Amino acid sequence: EKQKRIRNFAIVAHIDHGKSTLADRILEMTDTVSKREMKAQLLDNMDLERERGITIKLNAVELTYHAKDGIDYVFHLIDTPGHVDFSYEVSRSLAACEGALLVVDATQGVQAQTLANVYLALENDLEILPVINKVDLPSAEPERVKQEIEDVIGIDTSNAVEVSAKSGLNVDKLLEKIVKFIPAPQGDIEGPLKAMIFDSIYDDYRGVVLSVRLYDGVVKAGDRIRLMNSGSEYEVTEVGVNSPHPIPRDYLMAGDVGYITASIKDINETRVGDTVTKANNPTAEALPGYREMMPMVYAGLYPTDNAKFEDLREALEKLKLNDAALEFEPEVSQALGFGFRCGFLGLLHMDVVQERLEREFNLDLITTAPSVTYQVDMSDGSVVEVENPSEMPDASAIKDIKEPYVKASLMVPNDYVGAVMKLCQSRRGDFVTMEYLDDTRVNVIYEMPLSEIIFNFFDRLKSSTHGYASLDYDVDGYRQSDLVKVDILLNGDKVDALSFIAHKQFADERSRDIVGKLKGIIPRQNFEIPIQAAIGAKIIARTNIKAYRKDVTSKIHTGDPDRRAKLLDKQKRGKKRMKSVGKVEVPQAAFMAVLQND
Ligand code: GDP
Ligand code: MG
C-alpha cells in the first residue's frame, strides 16, 4: 500500500543549528535538485531570507528516497524557522507531520528554542529523532550534547544520528533512520476528503494556492471542494507537490503533503487551519485547526503617500494569506493620516512584514514605534484595552494600568549568570528560579514586562553574554504597573504617533533621551522647531532644532546643471520616507527613536 511508503517530518532546531543546511543535503543526496541548481539554504527562497540568512517561512518539499531495502519512499520534508517570532510557522508545520528531526548543534547543545520546539513536537504527538549536527567542528562534543538531551529534555538518544549537514557526513545514515523511525501516516484513503490548510499564498494568475496535508481521502482536479469554516465551495483546477518547484499531480491522497489551486480569488474565504473536504461527500467533522496567535506588539503602518491607503489594505490582505499571525485594522492618526494598526508576534516579525509589503507590493511605508497592549481599569469601573499609546485615556479617569508580563527562560553558561541577572533586573525583571542544566550551564527564569523584552532586550542579552545566551518566553498574564503616557510635541503640536508609555520611574530619563534623539534625527528646517515631552500638561523635557537657512544647492559652485539635478533628486528620494507633520518634515527613524531606550 502506497501510504506505508510515505514519511512526513519537520526539521526543527534553535536558530543557526543547521536546519536549512540539513535540508540542502537531504535534497542533494536524494537528487531532488540538480548540482547546477544547488545553492546553500536552497529552501530559503525569499530574497529577505537569503539576505538575512534566516528562515522566515516554513517550506514543504516532496522527495523520493531510494532506501537500502530497495523500496522508494516518499518524504515530505518541512524546513522551519528557528526564531521565537516565527514559532507559529513551526507549530503548523508540526501538525502536518508524524515526526520531527530535532537538530542540535554539537558545539552549543540544548538552547532555549530547542526546548520550545520539543514541547511543540510533543503537543503534536510526534516521534522525535535527535540529530547531532556540526560534528565536523573541532569543538563538537556529541557525547556531552546527547547526555544533555537526555537530562534536560528527557528523550532517548539511542537513535540519535551524528551528522555534519555541511559536509554530508552520516546524512545517508540519517535517511535510513527516517524510514525506520518515523511512522507512516495512517489515513483512510477510501473515506471522505479531510485535509488541513497549513499555509497559503496569493498568486496573481492562479489565485490562492493552498498548502495542505491530507488526512483522509483523495483530491484531484475537477473535484468540488468545500472549505468547512467559511462554507465556500470551489472547483479544483490543479493539485500537486513542491519538489521544490511545483509539479502537478493526477491526485493527492491521504498522507500526502502538497498544494491545491481552485481559482480562489476571494482572499477572505481562506484561512490557515481550515479543513478542506468535498462538497458532495463531506467529512462529518472538521479537523481541530490551530490555536489562534495573539499578537504581542502593535504598531501603525502608514503609506508615505496617503493616496496609497487602499493599496496598502489589499497588500495586507494578500500578505495575511501567507502570514497567518498578522493582524490589522484601519486607524487614523492626526499626524500620519489613514493607515492600519497591525499586530505582530515580535519586532522581527514586524520588520519582516514591513519589508515584505515594500518589496512584494511595492509600497513605501512609515511604521510607528511598536507598543504592547495595555489593560486600563477606569475609575467608572469599565476596562479599556489600549493598543496605541496615543489612545491612553486621560490620567484623571484611570484607576490603574496593567501591562502584559512574560515568563522568560534564559539559558546561559555559568560565567554569564551575573551579567544576565543584572540585565533582567534593569528591565524590571523579577527573579523566579535557576536550574542547573549541567555543570557548565544554567537556565535562569525571570518574570518581566513584555515591553521590556521586546525592545532591544535580545541584542543586549547577546552582547552581554558574547552570544552565548538563548532566550524563550511565554506570555504570563497582566500585572498592574506604575505607568504614564508621555506625549511628544513638535513645534507646539502633539504628534500622536510619537506618544509612548513608560514606567513612572524611567519617564523623565527616557523623555530626555528621546527628545535628544529626535533633535539628531529631524532635519533642520528654515525655522526653529521646539521639541517637548509632556505628561499631561507638564513639560518634562525640551530642546530646540535650530533653523537652517542655507540652500543646499548654493554650495555647488561649478554651476554644473547635471550635478545640481542629481543632488536635488537625491534629496527627493531621501524624502520618500518622510512625513509632513504640521510644518515639520519627520523621517521614519524618528518614529523608532522611542525604541532605543539604552
Ligand atoms: P538554521 O537557522 O537552523 O536553518 O541554520 P542554517 O542551516 O542556516 O545554518 C547556520 C550556519 O551553520 C550556516 O552558516 C551553516 O553553514 C552552518 N552549518 C550548518 N551545518 C553545519 C555543519 O554540519 N558544520 C558546520 N561547520 N557548519 C554548519
Ligand atoms: Mg533555516
XYZ file of C-alpha atoms in Angstrom, residues 105-476:
372
model
C 24.414 21.896 17.316
C 27.147 19.703 18.830
C 29.157 22.749 19.844
C 26.243 24.530 21.527
C 23.976 21.907 22.976
C 20.376 22.400 24.010
C 19.217 26.015 23.694
C 16.018 27.826 24.637
C 14.372 27.273 21.249
C 15.441 23.631 21.202
C 13.314 23.110 24.268
C 10.434 25.226 22.957
C 10.363 23.169 19.755
C 10.427 19.891 21.620
C 7.355 20.944 23.562
C 5.585 21.821 20.318
C 6.502 18.441 18.847
C 5.290 16.607 21.935
C 1.987 18.515 21.856
C 1.519 17.162 18.349
C 2.392 13.572 19.408
C 5.341 13.412 17.054
C 8.211 10.950 17.126
C 11.336 12.994 17.798
C 14.576 11.871 16.192
C 17.586 13.726 17.630
C 20.197 14.784 15.087
C 23.529 15.974 16.464
C 24.895 18.389 13.866
C 28.213 20.090 13.109
C 30.305 17.141 14.304
C 32.933 18.258 11.770
C 33.863 21.176 14.049
C 36.813 20.631 16.407
C 34.814 21.971 19.341
C 31.975 19.480 18.785
C 31.051 17.439 21.848
C 28.425 14.988 20.595
C 28.531 12.757 23.682
C 28.063 15.623 26.093
C 25.248 17.054 23.972
C 23.476 13.686 23.844
C 23.694 13.442 27.614
C 22.257 16.944 27.840
C 19.351 15.999 25.576
C 18.611 13.054 27.855
C 18.926 15.070 31.059
C 17.313 18.338 30.066
C 14.713 17.232 27.529
C 14.244 13.701 28.743
C 14.216 12.000 25.354
C 16.090 8.853 24.459
C 19.173 9.441 22.309
C 19.995 5.847 21.438
C 18.634 6.545 17.965
C 20.397 9.886 17.603
C 22.449 10.359 14.462
C 25.670 12.387 14.490
C 25.978 14.327 11.257
C 27.661 17.172 9.522
C 24.994 18.899 7.472
C 27.758 20.911 5.895
C 29.925 18.044 4.610
C 27.112 15.497 4.356
C 28.794 13.086 6.789
C 26.282 10.450 8.020
C 23.341 12.080 6.293
C 22.886 8.749 4.439
C 22.514 7.034 7.820
C 20.003 9.643 8.847
C 17.875 8.981 5.743
C 17.712 5.263 6.638
C 16.814 6.177 10.228
C 13.944 8.354 9.000
C 12.438 5.378 7.165
C 12.677 3.112 10.221
C 11.936 5.561 12.992
C 9.269 7.933 11.709
C 5.855 6.280 11.385
C 3.956 6.208 8.108
C 0.676 8.151 8.020
C -2.446 6.125 8.752
C -5.269 7.880 6.965
C -8.334 6.354 5.395
C -7.903 6.665 1.633
C -11.445 5.434 0.972
C -13.001 7.910 3.417
C -14.369 11.396 2.712
C -11.711 14.016 1.988
C -10.221 15.627 5.070
C -7.286 17.984 4.523
C -5.778 20.722 6.648
C -4.677 24.055 5.210
C -1.343 24.774 6.885
C -0.209 27.636 4.671
C -1.305 29.618 1.639
C -0.041 32.206 -0.759
C -1.676 34.516 -3.269
C -0.644 34.084 -6.888
C -1.857 36.687 -9.383
C -2.565 34.033 -12.023
C -3.751 31.012 -10.068
C -5.455 32.759 -7.171
C -4.913 31.372 -3.689
C -2.562 28.383 -3.579
C -3.386 26.224 -0.556
C -0.685 24.145 1.128
C -2.438 21.107 2.539
C -1.868 17.922 4.467
C -4.376 15.216 3.565
C -5.543 13.037 6.443
C -8.282 11.051 4.677
C -9.493 10.615 1.128
C -8.240 11.738 -2.250
C -8.430 15.022 -4.163
C -7.922 15.712 -7.867
C -8.543 18.412 -10.477
C -12.252 18.795 -11.242
C -13.356 17.893 -7.693
C -15.720 20.308 -5.996
C -14.190 21.189 -2.620
C -15.639 22.951 0.385
C -13.703 24.971 2.961
C -15.502 23.910 6.109
C -15.038 27.034 8.189
C -16.141 29.534 5.562
C -18.536 27.167 3.790
C -17.387 28.398 0.398
C -17.037 25.928 -2.498
C -14.666 25.799 -5.446
C -13.720 23.547 -8.325
C -10.159 22.276 -8.074
C -8.055 23.398 -11.020
C -4.798 21.686 -10.061
C -3.215 19.565 -7.350
C 0.491 18.920 -6.986
C 3.600 18.872 -4.841
C 6.617 21.132 -4.419
C 9.822 19.336 -5.206
C 10.968 22.083 -4.640
C 9.350 23.536 -7.782
C 5.628 22.948 -8.167
C 4.872 19.707 -10.010
C 1.231 18.988 -10.920
C -0.050 15.521 -9.959
C -3.094 13.498 -11.001
C -4.250 13.343 -7.396
C -3.201 13.790 -3.754
C -4.176 11.097 -1.262
C -4.352 10.540 2.492
C -0.888 11.060 3.974
C 0.278 13.429 1.232
C 1.518 16.982 1.676
C 1.002 19.177 -1.383
C -0.919 22.075 -2.860
C -4.394 22.721 -4.249
C -5.461 25.563 -6.560
C -9.099 26.297 -7.303
C -9.168 29.811 -8.811
C -9.863 31.225 -5.364
C -9.829 34.992 -5.764
C -11.649 35.950 -2.607
C -8.874 36.151 -0.092
C -11.120 36.386 2.924
C -12.602 32.944 2.363
C -9.421 31.013 3.052
C -7.875 30.642 6.441
C -4.930 28.700 7.694
C -6.173 25.881 9.932
C -9.389 25.363 7.969
C -10.393 21.880 6.794
C -10.880 21.117 3.101
C -13.459 18.484 2.205
C -15.577 17.536 -0.797
C -18.898 19.249 -1.440
C -20.748 16.064 -2.475
C -19.259 13.793 0.194
C -18.189 15.956 3.121
C -16.441 14.650 6.200
C -18.567 14.773 9.333
C -16.135 16.697 11.478
C -13.577 19.368 10.756
C -10.017 18.949 12.000
C -9.293 20.770 15.261
C -7.443 23.612 13.494
C -4.748 25.731 15.042
C -4.549 27.841 18.091
C -5.068 31.461 17.052
C -1.993 33.532 17.712
C -2.225 36.551 19.944
C -0.129 39.429 18.664
C 2.489 40.571 21.152
C 3.106 44.035 19.752
C 1.133 46.581 17.802
C 2.335 49.348 15.529
C 0.829 51.699 12.994
C 1.650 51.213 9.310
C 1.076 54.223 7.087
C 1.748 54.751 3.394
C 4.112 57.688 2.886
C 1.757 58.674 0.092
C -1.765 58.972 1.518
C -3.287 58.013 -1.821
C -1.858 54.506 -1.372
C -4.128 53.597 1.534
C -6.300 51.177 -0.456
C -3.199 49.606 -1.998
C -1.892 49.009 1.484
C -5.158 47.358 2.513
C -5.014 44.992 -0.458
C -1.363 44.213 0.203
C -2.076 43.422 3.861
C -4.926 41.100 2.895
C -2.735 39.231 0.450
C 0.185 39.051 2.826
C -2.046 37.721 5.582
C -2.692 34.655 3.450
C 0.972 33.824 3.729
C 1.366 35.146 7.252
C -1.492 33.906 9.376
C -0.199 35.629 12.500
C -0.543 39.114 11.017
C -3.491 41.212 12.234
C -4.619 44.632 11.095
C -7.408 47.164 11.306
C -7.724 50.678 9.913
C -6.764 53.616 12.110
C -6.396 57.327 11.675
C -3.555 59.391 13.020
C -3.633 63.161 13.147
C -0.001 63.237 12.191
C 0.146 60.426 9.644
C -3.311 60.230 8.112
C -5.003 56.956 7.190
C -3.233 53.704 7.945
C -3.536 50.432 9.821
C -2.846 49.349 13.352
C -1.150 45.981 12.916
C -0.484 43.213 15.415
C 2.782 41.251 15.278
C 4.381 38.379 17.164
C 7.525 40.388 17.818
C 9.814 43.027 16.404
C 11.476 40.733 13.882
C 8.039 39.770 12.611
C 7.142 43.454 12.339
C 10.328 44.197 10.468
C 9.739 41.314 8.082
C 6.144 42.380 7.402
C 7.207 45.931 6.586
C 9.935 44.699 4.254
C 7.674 42.205 2.520
C 4.991 44.868 1.985
C 7.558 47.198 0.473
C 9.240 44.601 -1.715
C 6.421 42.323 -2.754
C 3.796 45.036 -3.074
C 5.928 47.996 -3.993
C 4.850 50.332 -1.202
C 6.658 52.990 0.820
C 5.681 52.826 4.446
C 6.149 54.581 7.744
C 5.953 52.385 10.831
C 5.285 53.876 14.215
C 7.005 52.686 17.348
C 5.590 49.357 18.487
C 3.630 49.052 21.691
C 2.234 46.203 23.756
C -1.471 46.096 24.692
C -2.355 47.725 27.997
C -5.413 46.927 30.073
C -6.754 50.045 31.699
C -9.148 49.936 34.652
C -11.163 53.131 34.533
C -12.450 54.937 37.625
C -16.014 54.261 36.443
C -15.369 50.504 36.626
C -15.031 49.858 32.890
C -11.960 48.229 31.323
C -10.305 49.569 28.174
C -7.720 47.814 26.001
C -5.138 50.212 24.630
C -3.031 49.134 21.655
C -1.982 52.618 20.679
C -0.269 54.790 23.319
C -1.874 57.955 21.956
C -5.259 56.471 22.849
C -4.424 56.077 26.517
C -7.303 57.772 28.371
C -6.734 60.857 30.466
C -4.856 60.046 33.678
C -7.603 61.556 35.837
C -10.109 58.943 34.617
C -7.797 55.962 35.200
C -7.785 53.751 38.270
C -4.836 51.624 37.223
C -2.970 50.333 34.187
C -1.964 46.706 33.691
C 0.709 45.540 31.290
C 1.485 42.074 29.892
C 4.150 40.037 31.678
C 6.148 37.107 30.356
C 7.917 34.214 31.923
C 11.357 34.285 30.325
C 13.721 31.350 30.215
C 17.362 32.257 29.650
C 19.934 29.550 29.092
C 23.442 30.756 29.866
C 26.901 29.464 30.673
C 27.679 29.780 34.407
C 30.124 32.623 33.832
C 27.461 34.916 32.469
C 24.742 34.383 35.043
C 25.708 37.598 36.853
C 25.555 39.690 33.685
C 22.196 38.220 32.713
C 20.670 38.841 36.122
C 21.899 42.414 36.071
C 20.309 42.964 32.681
C 16.991 41.422 33.738
C 16.930 43.493 36.903
C 17.495 46.686 34.925
C 14.491 45.736 32.806
C 12.171 45.453 35.804
C 12.523 41.667 35.952
C 11.549 39.584 38.991
C 13.806 36.615 39.598
C 11.884 33.331 39.842
C 14.335 30.475 39.880
C 17.504 28.997 38.460
C 18.086 25.408 37.326
C 21.405 23.815 36.500
C 21.316 22.159 33.064
C 24.682 20.508 33.700
C 27.841 21.673 35.424
C 28.503 24.398 32.855
C 25.124 25.923 32.066
C 22.122 27.334 33.879
C 18.514 28.029 32.967
C 17.508 31.293 34.649
C 13.812 32.106 34.917
C 12.534 35.676 35.245
C 9.137 37.306 35.159
C 9.335 40.528 33.201
C 7.148 43.094 31.478
C 6.730 42.078 27.831
C 7.545 45.617 26.744
C 10.989 45.341 28.327
C 11.751 42.084 26.494
C 10.512 43.269 23.155
C 12.555 46.421 22.938
C 16.217 45.647 22.356
C 16.437 43.057 25.093
C 17.647 40.282 22.845
C 20.504 42.328 21.402
C 21.559 43.391 24.858
C 21.433 39.813 26.065
C 23.606 38.670 23.175
C 26.176 41.410 23.688
C 26.418 40.930 27.443
C 26.990 37.171 27.055
C 29.133 37.194 23.890
C 26.306 35.458 22.089
C 26.171 32.513 24.476
C 22.734 33.077 25.977
C 19.487 31.937 24.422
C 16.030 33.184 25.219
C 12.487 31.922 25.079
C 9.366 33.450 26.600
C 5.654 32.916 27.063
C 3.076 35.485 27.999
C 2.040 35.048 31.584
